[in-house]
PDB file of C-alpha atoms in Angstrom:
ATOM      1  CA  MET J   6     -96.251 -68.976  16.220  1.00  0.00           C
ATOM      2  CA  ILE J   7     -96.851 -69.427  19.924  1.00  0.00           C
ATOM      3  CA  ILE J   8     -96.895 -66.879  22.716  1.00  0.00           C
ATOM      4  CA  LYS J   9     -95.343 -68.360  25.847  1.00  0.00           C
ATOM      5  CA  SER J  10     -93.771 -67.348  29.136  1.00  0.00           C
ATOM      6  CA  ALA J  11     -90.107 -66.549  28.610  1.00  0.00           C
ATOM      7  CA  GLU J  12     -87.487 -68.974  29.847  1.00  0.00           C
ATOM      8  CA  LEU J  13     -83.991 -67.953  30.874  1.00  0.00           C
ATOM      9  CA  ALA J  14     -82.600 -69.243  27.558  1.00  0.00           C
ATOM     10  CA  ASP J  15     -84.966 -66.902  25.666  1.00  0.00           C
ATOM     11  CA  LEU J  16     -83.506 -63.737  27.188  1.00  0.00           C
ATOM     12  CA  ASN J  17     -80.279 -63.754  25.159  1.00  0.00           C
ATOM     13  CA  ARG J  18     -82.330 -64.040  21.977  1.00  0.00           C
ATOM     14  CA  CYS J  19     -84.554 -61.175  23.147  1.00  0.00           C
ATOM     15  CA  MET J  20     -81.464 -59.010  23.640  1.00  0.00           C
ATOM     16  CA  LEU J  21     -80.416 -59.624  20.020  1.00  0.00           C
ATOM     17  CA  ILE J  22     -83.596 -58.059  18.605  1.00  0.00           C
ATOM     18  CA  ASP J  23     -83.008 -54.506  17.377  1.00  0.00           C
ATOM     19  CA  PRO J  24     -85.827 -52.423  18.886  1.00  0.00           C
ATOM     20  CA  SER J  25     -85.047 -49.206  16.959  1.00  0.00           C
ATOM     21  CA  TYR J  26     -87.339 -47.918  14.232  1.00  0.00           C
ATOM     22  CA  MET J  27     -87.654 -45.258  11.523  1.00  0.00           C
ATOM     23  CA  THR J  28     -90.290 -42.544  11.503  1.00  0.00           C
ATOM     24  CA  GLU J  29     -91.349 -39.729   9.221  1.00  0.00           C
ATOM     25  CA  TYR J  30     -93.506 -38.030  11.862  1.00  0.00           C
ATOM     26  CA  VAL J  31     -93.162 -36.559  15.341  1.00  0.00           C
ATOM     27  CA  TRP J  32     -95.671 -35.315  17.895  1.00  0.00           C
ATOM     28  CA  GLN J  33     -95.652 -31.577  18.375  1.00  0.00           C
ATOM     29  CA  MET J  34     -97.220 -30.136  21.513  1.00  0.00           C
ATOM     30  CA  TYR J  35     -99.189 -26.901  21.402  1.00  0.00           C
ATOM     31  CA  LEU J  36     -99.922 -25.073  24.642  1.00  0.00           C
ATOM     32  CA  GLU J  37    -102.715 -22.497  24.646  1.00  0.00           C
ATOM     33  CA  ARG J  38    -103.492 -20.406  27.708  1.00  0.00           C
ATOM     34  CA  GLY J  39    -106.689 -18.453  27.945  1.00  0.00           C
ATOM     35  CA  GLU J  40    -109.152 -17.079  30.441  1.00  0.00           C
ATOM     36  CA  ALA J  41    -111.040 -20.383  30.540  1.00  0.00           C
ATOM     37  CA  GLY J  42    -107.899 -22.401  31.280  1.00  0.00           C
ATOM     38  CA  THR J  43    -105.041 -24.136  29.567  1.00  0.00           C
ATOM     39  CA  THR J  44    -105.385 -26.431  26.569  1.00  0.00           C
ATOM     40  CA  ILE J  45    -102.673 -28.818  25.425  1.00  0.00           C
ATOM     41  CA  THR J  46    -102.967 -30.291  21.951  1.00  0.00           C
ATOM     42  CA  PHE J  47    -100.722 -32.847  20.264  1.00  0.00           C
ATOM     43  CA  ARG J  48    -100.462 -32.941  16.490  1.00  0.00           C
ATOM     44  CA  THR J  49     -98.436 -35.130  14.179  1.00  0.00           C
ATOM     45  CA  VAL J  50     -95.952 -33.223  12.062  1.00  0.00           C
ATOM     46  CA  LYS J  51     -94.181 -34.688   9.022  1.00  0.00           C
ATOM     47  CA  LEU J  52     -90.406 -34.480   9.185  1.00  0.00           C
ATOM     48  CA  PRO J  53     -88.387 -33.311   6.164  1.00  0.00           C
ATOM     49  CA  ARG J  54     -86.681 -36.733   6.036  1.00  0.00           C
ATOM     50  CA  PRO J  55     -87.023 -40.082   7.846  1.00  0.00           C
ATOM     51  CA  MET J  56     -85.397 -40.224  11.269  1.00  0.00           C
ATOM     52  CA  ALA J  57     -83.968 -43.244  13.108  1.00  0.00           C
ATOM     53  CA  VAL J  58     -85.305 -43.572  16.647  1.00  0.00           C
ATOM     54  CA  LYS J  59     -83.233 -45.427  19.206  1.00  0.00           C
ATOM     55  CA  TYR J  60     -85.135 -47.509  21.765  1.00  0.00           C
ATOM     56  CA  PRO J  61     -85.316 -45.568  25.054  1.00  0.00           C
ATOM     57  CA  ARG J  62     -84.253 -48.480  27.257  1.00  0.00           C
ATOM     58  CA  ASP J  63     -81.175 -50.651  27.540  1.00  0.00           C
ATOM     59  CA  THR J  64     -81.691 -54.415  27.302  1.00  0.00           C
ATOM     60  CA  ASP J  65     -79.340 -55.101  30.227  1.00  0.00           C
ATOM     61  CA  TYR J  66     -82.173 -55.102  32.742  1.00  0.00           C
ATOM     62  CA  LEU J  67     -84.296 -57.733  30.939  1.00  0.00           C
ATOM     63  CA  LEU J  68     -82.864 -60.425  33.224  1.00  0.00           C
ATOM     64  CA  GLU J  69     -83.920 -58.400  36.262  1.00  0.00           C
ATOM     65  CA  ASN J  70     -87.437 -58.030  34.843  1.00  0.00           C
ATOM     66  CA  TRP J  71     -87.632 -61.773  34.126  1.00  0.00           C
ATOM     67  CA  GLN J  72     -86.401 -62.653  37.632  1.00  0.00           C
ATOM     68  CA  ARG J  73     -89.333 -60.772  39.187  1.00  0.00           C
ATOM     69  CA  GLY J  74     -91.471 -63.670  37.973  1.00  0.00           C
ATOM     70  CA  GLU J  75     -94.225 -61.498  36.594  1.00  0.00           C
ATOM     71  CA  CYS J  76     -95.436 -61.371  33.010  1.00  0.00           C
ATOM     72  CA  PHE J  77     -92.585 -61.842  30.508  1.00  0.00           C
ATOM     73  CA  LEU J  78     -93.828 -63.271  27.221  1.00  0.00           C
ATOM     74  CA  VAL J  79     -92.123 -64.178  23.957  1.00  0.00           C
ATOM     75  CA  ALA J  80     -93.475 -64.779  20.460  1.00  0.00           C
ATOM     76  CA  ASP J  81     -91.754 -67.988  19.355  1.00  0.00           C
ATOM     77  CA  GLU J  82     -91.777 -69.477  15.872  1.00  0.00           C
ATOM     78  CA  GLY J  83     -89.826 -72.724  15.692  1.00  0.00           C
ATOM     79  CA  GLY J  84     -87.344 -71.607  18.350  1.00  0.00           C
ATOM     80  CA  GLU J  85     -86.896 -68.145  16.832  1.00  0.00           C
ATOM     81  CA  ILE J  86     -87.940 -65.288  19.113  1.00  0.00           C
ATOM     82  CA  ARG J  87     -89.804 -62.764  16.966  1.00  0.00           C
ATOM     83  CA  GLY J  88     -90.862 -60.438  19.779  1.00  0.00           C
ATOM     84  CA  TYR J  89     -91.269 -60.023  23.509  1.00  0.00           C
ATOM     85  CA  LEU J  90     -93.298 -58.171  26.096  1.00  0.00           C
ATOM     86  CA  ASP J  91     -92.709 -57.728  29.801  1.00  0.00           C
ATOM     87  CA  MET J  92     -95.200 -56.250  32.210  1.00  0.00           C
ATOM     88  CA  THR J  93     -95.044 -55.158  35.837  1.00  0.00           C
ATOM     89  CA  VAL J  94     -98.251 -55.865  37.714  1.00  0.00           C
ATOM     90  CA  GLN J  95     -99.601 -53.415  40.276  1.00  0.00           C
ATOM     91  CA  ALA J  96    -102.281 -55.550  41.902  1.00  0.00           C
ATOM     92  CA  TRP J  97    -103.377 -52.886  44.391  1.00  0.00           C
ATOM     93  CA  HIS J  98    -104.274 -50.626  41.432  1.00  0.00           C
ATOM     94  CA  GLN J  99    -105.483 -53.516  39.278  1.00  0.00           C
ATOM     95  CA  THR J 100    -103.160 -52.376  36.506  1.00  0.00           C
ATOM     96  CA  GLY J 101    -100.234 -53.668  34.509  1.00  0.00           C
ATOM     97  CA  TRP J 102     -97.382 -51.515  33.238  1.00  0.00           C
ATOM     98  CA  ILE J 103     -95.865 -52.576  29.899  1.00  0.00           C
ATOM     99  CA  ASN J 104     -92.113 -52.127  30.304  1.00  0.00           C
ATOM    100  CA  ASN J 105     -91.153 -53.419  26.862  1.00  0.00           C
ATOM    101  CA  LEU J 106     -93.001 -54.434  23.718  1.00  0.00           C
ATOM    102  CA  VAL J 107     -90.493 -55.255  20.991  1.00  0.00           C
ATOM    103  CA  VAL J 108     -90.932 -57.036  17.657  1.00  0.00           C
ATOM    104  CA  ALA J 109     -88.047 -57.845  15.299  1.00  0.00           C
ATOM    105  CA  LYS J 110     -88.005 -55.479  12.303  1.00  0.00           C
ATOM    106  CA  GLU J 111     -88.610 -58.149   9.684  1.00  0.00           C
ATOM    107  CA  TYR J 112     -91.782 -59.315  11.484  1.00  0.00           C
ATOM    108  CA  ARG J 113     -93.399 -55.975  12.298  1.00  0.00           C
ATOM    109  CA  ARG J 114     -96.911 -55.106  11.069  1.00  0.00           C
ATOM    110  CA  GLN J 115     -97.899 -58.799  11.075  1.00  0.00           C
ATOM    111  CA  GLY J 116     -99.905 -58.916  14.320  1.00  0.00           C
ATOM    112  CA  ILE J 117     -97.151 -60.131  16.644  1.00  0.00           C
ATOM    113  CA  GLY J 118     -97.326 -57.082  18.916  1.00  0.00           C
ATOM    114  CA  THR J 119    -101.109 -57.418  19.069  1.00  0.00           C
ATOM    115  CA  ALA J 120    -100.806 -61.122  19.926  1.00  0.00           C
ATOM    116  CA  LEU J 121     -98.354 -60.297  22.730  1.00  0.00           C
ATOM    117  CA  MET J 122    -100.685 -57.598  24.111  1.00  0.00           C
ATOM    118  CA  LYS J 123    -103.696 -59.941  24.041  1.00  0.00           C
ATOM    119  CA  ALA J 124    -101.687 -62.650  25.813  1.00  0.00           C
ATOM    120  CA  ALA J 125    -100.589 -60.142  28.472  1.00  0.00           C
ATOM    121  CA  LEU J 126    -104.222 -59.150  28.993  1.00  0.00           C
ATOM    122  CA  ARG J 127    -105.193 -62.808  29.469  1.00  0.00           C
ATOM    123  CA  TRP J 128    -102.223 -63.272  31.828  1.00  0.00           C
ATOM    124  CA  ALA J 129    -103.342 -60.350  33.988  1.00  0.00           C
TER     125      ALA J 129
END
């Protein structure tokens, strides 16, 4: 597998990857106010049954992100796109904002997301 800068032809294949996922847990926020101040705590809570989570973004704007000419990487294995990452760079803050990090379901938990993140760090 290679991590490379996305080409225009890669974008259609990126759009075909289903970014949704299943979870058995959610974050629950606890807010405690006292004389010393306010404390916010997040705890994981197990759901009574698995829940499907839809990806919070639409893939229609991937072309727009790619056209900016910043960091848009794909994980390619023999012409098959297994995942992608796009990042907006804020040079004046010396930061990068990860807009999307998506790995195809059948290839998750195999280090592809980590490889994309490491490549984005090197790119920055």
